[in-house]
Amino acid sequence: MNLLAFIMQTGGHIAGWRHPLATDSALCNVDYFVSCAQTAERGKFDAVFFADSLGYPASRSAETFEGQETPKLDPLLLLSAAVPLTQRVGLIGTASTTYNEPYPTARRFATLDHISRGRAGWNIVTSTMENEAHNHGLERHMGHAERYQRATEFVDAARKLWDSWQSGALLADQDSGRYTDASRISAVNHSGEHFTIAGPLNLPRTPQGHPVLVQAGASADGKAFAARYAEVIFTSHPAIDSAIGFRREMHERAAAFGRSKDAIKVLPAITPYIGRSREEAQAFKQELDELIPLPIALEKLETLLGGFDLTGHDLEGPLPALPPEYLEVQSSTRDRVLEAAGQEGATVRKLAYQVAGGRTSSAAIGTAEDVADLLSEWYEAGAADGFIISPPVLASGLETFVDQVVPILQARGLFRKDYAGETLRDHLGLEAPANRYEKDPQLRIRPEIW
């Protein structure tokens, strides 16, 4: 079983920052984020995972409620700070393919992989907020299909750049005076619809070959992209059956690209609410939900439903059927909300608090044993290769999971008691990618600068 720790400011619950257990002075404190990475390493997690966005979240309120979204420190800088203070835990940062360029992005992640001795991962996003476009000189956010077309070309270009130095290219031979073997460095000469890049990268091949690629899109375009490139798929499902179906689908899609099912890890997000008893855990969840103002919860639900107005609808009744126009636009998030709405006992009020509080992550509520049981059930049923753990309140929630749930999983033989390897690929059981220029020398291009 693989475990990643999802670090979202003061917690995975939207009101986590309001809870007395939250580390309220942590939002711009690098020591806090480093300590979360150290806690994950103490629990033998595969990696810590930092999200990112390049804009300010839209809200009807002038005062943003979400402690998850603001402030947002640059994840690669945070992860770099964690490098000398951790030894084994993987370090996954987020970067957008819509508002970045391939060369500097490939270079930043290659740098992180080098300085961490092979622990870097890239969470690939295409960005979602209109404000991000406005912050990059654009009038509107790029359309869904176009974003994924750009992302496809972006990742292709980045992978060429990571391959542009073959093994043994860096000599630094003081006796001969040869610093590099030029025959083992290739230009990439990428020319596409979105990017023209000469290459080569100005860094040698990294310890992992490529940083581990992570992706979370669950739309049709997102799933096609993940099947082609992702090595870790971050997903979310309210029920085990849909998780089993999704993992099976991703294996089939990956096979269509000639990839083995062993080349990808499907990790659903889980938010654990842990108590000494089930009643205490339920009370903890309810306490957090009640810290969300109802208008904020309803706004979140309406947003995830594509702007559907819930004004006047019975909050204690089921979610009303969406008109056809709200179903025309492709949205995996909306579909997950509708799936949750179909669960027994779901009401508009409960659904609003569920999606606002946990962002459609599955909630595991109960004792540490109960949480371990749920993870074990999903894993053994083929619903997951592991999980992305998003504690509702940080840093205490991660410490509780490490201290109480991890030992149970270890005792059951489902999770490691210590790291067996050095790199993130070692932890995840992923092979290093072959270098395209070593595999096919015909692809090598002498850089024009020589």
CSV table of N, CA and C in Angstrom, one decimal, residues 7 25 54 70 169 172 175 189 196 239-240 243 255 258 273 279 316 318 320 336 363 422 426 439 441 443:
chain,number,residue,atom,x,y,z
A,7,ILE,N,-0.8,18.1,1.9
A,7,ILE,CA,-0.7,19.2,2.8
A,7,ILE,C,-1.4,20.4,2.3
A,25,SER,N,-0.7,29.8,13.4
A,25,SER,CA,0.4,30.7,13.0
A,25,SER,C,1.2,30.2,11.9
A,54,LEU,N,-2.4,29.8,-9.1
A,54,LEU,CA,-1.7,31.0,-9.4
A,54,LEU,C,-2.7,32.2,-9.4
A,70,THR,N,-5.7,30.2,0.5
A,70,THR,CA,-4.9,31.4,0.7
A,70,THR,C,-4.4,31.5,2.1
A,169,ALA,N,27.2,11.5,-19.5
A,169,ALA,CA,27.5,12.7,-20.3
A,169,ALA,C,28.3,13.7,-19.5
A,172,ALA,N,33.6,15.7,-16.1
A,172,ALA,CA,34.4,16.5,-15.1
A,172,ALA,C,35.7,15.8,-14.9
A,175,ASP,N,42.0,15.3,-15.5
A,175,ASP,CA,43.2,14.9,-16.2
A,175,ASP,C,43.1,15.2,-17.7
A,189,ASN,N,15.0,20.1,-30.2
A,189,ASN,CA,14.4,20.7,-31.4
A,189,ASN,C,12.9,20.4,-31.4
A,196,THR,N,8.1,26.0,-29.1
A,196,THR,CA,9.3,25.7,-29.9
A,196,THR,C,10.5,25.8,-28.9
A,239,ALA,N,-17.6,6.2,-3.0
A,239,ALA,CA,-18.0,4.8,-2.8
A,239,ALA,C,-17.0,3.8,-3.4
A,240,ILE,N,-16.8,2.6,-2.8
A,240,ILE,CA,-15.8,1.7,-3.2
A,240,ILE,C,-16.1,1.2,-4.7
A,243,ALA,N,-14.7,3.5,-7.2
A,243,ALA,CA,-13.3,3.5,-7.2
A,243,ALA,C,-12.7,2.2,-7.9
A,255,ALA,N,-3.2,0.6,-21.0
A,255,ALA,CA,-2.8,-0.5,-21.9
A,255,ALA,C,-2.9,-0.1,-23.3
A,258,GLY,N,0.2,1.2,-24.5
A,258,GLY,CA,1.3,0.3,-24.4
A,258,GLY,C,1.9,0.3,-23.0
A,273,TYR,N,-11.3,11.2,9.9
A,273,TYR,CA,-11.7,11.9,11.1
A,273,TYR,C,-11.6,10.8,12.2
A,279,GLU,N,-18.4,7.6,18.1
A,279,GLU,CA,-19.2,8.8,18.4
A,279,GLU,C,-18.3,10.0,18.5
A,316,GLU,N,-33.5,20.0,3.3
A,316,GLU,CA,-33.6,18.7,4.0
A,316,GLU,C,-34.0,17.6,3.0
A,318,PRO,N,-33.7,15.7,-1.1
A,318,PRO,CA,-32.6,15.3,-2.0
A,318,PRO,C,-32.3,16.4,-3.0
A,320,PRO,N,-32.2,18.3,-6.2
A,320,PRO,CA,-33.0,18.3,-7.4
A,320,PRO,C,-32.3,17.9,-8.7
A,336,ARG,N,-18.9,13.5,-9.7
A,336,ARG,CA,-18.6,12.9,-8.3
A,336,ARG,C,-19.6,13.5,-7.3
A,363,ALA,N,-14.7,10.5,3.2
A,363,ALA,CA,-14.4,10.7,4.6
A,363,ALA,C,-14.4,9.3,5.3
A,422,GLU,N,15.8,4.4,-1.8
A,422,GLU,CA,16.2,5.8,-1.6
A,422,GLU,C,15.3,6.8,-2.3
A,426,ASP,N,11.5,4.3,-6.0
A,426,ASP,CA,11.7,3.1,-5.2
A,426,ASP,C,10.5,2.8,-4.3
A,439,LYS,N,17.9,4.8,-26.1
A,439,LYS,CA,17.1,3.7,-26.7
A,439,LYS,C,17.2,3.7,-28.2
A,441,PRO,N,19.4,5.8,-30.9
A,441,PRO,CA,20.5,6.8,-31.3
A,441,PRO,C,20.1,7.7,-32.5
A,443,LEU,N,17.6,9.3,-32.9
A,443,LEU,CA,16.9,10.5,-32.5
A,443,LEU,C,17.9,11.6,-32.0
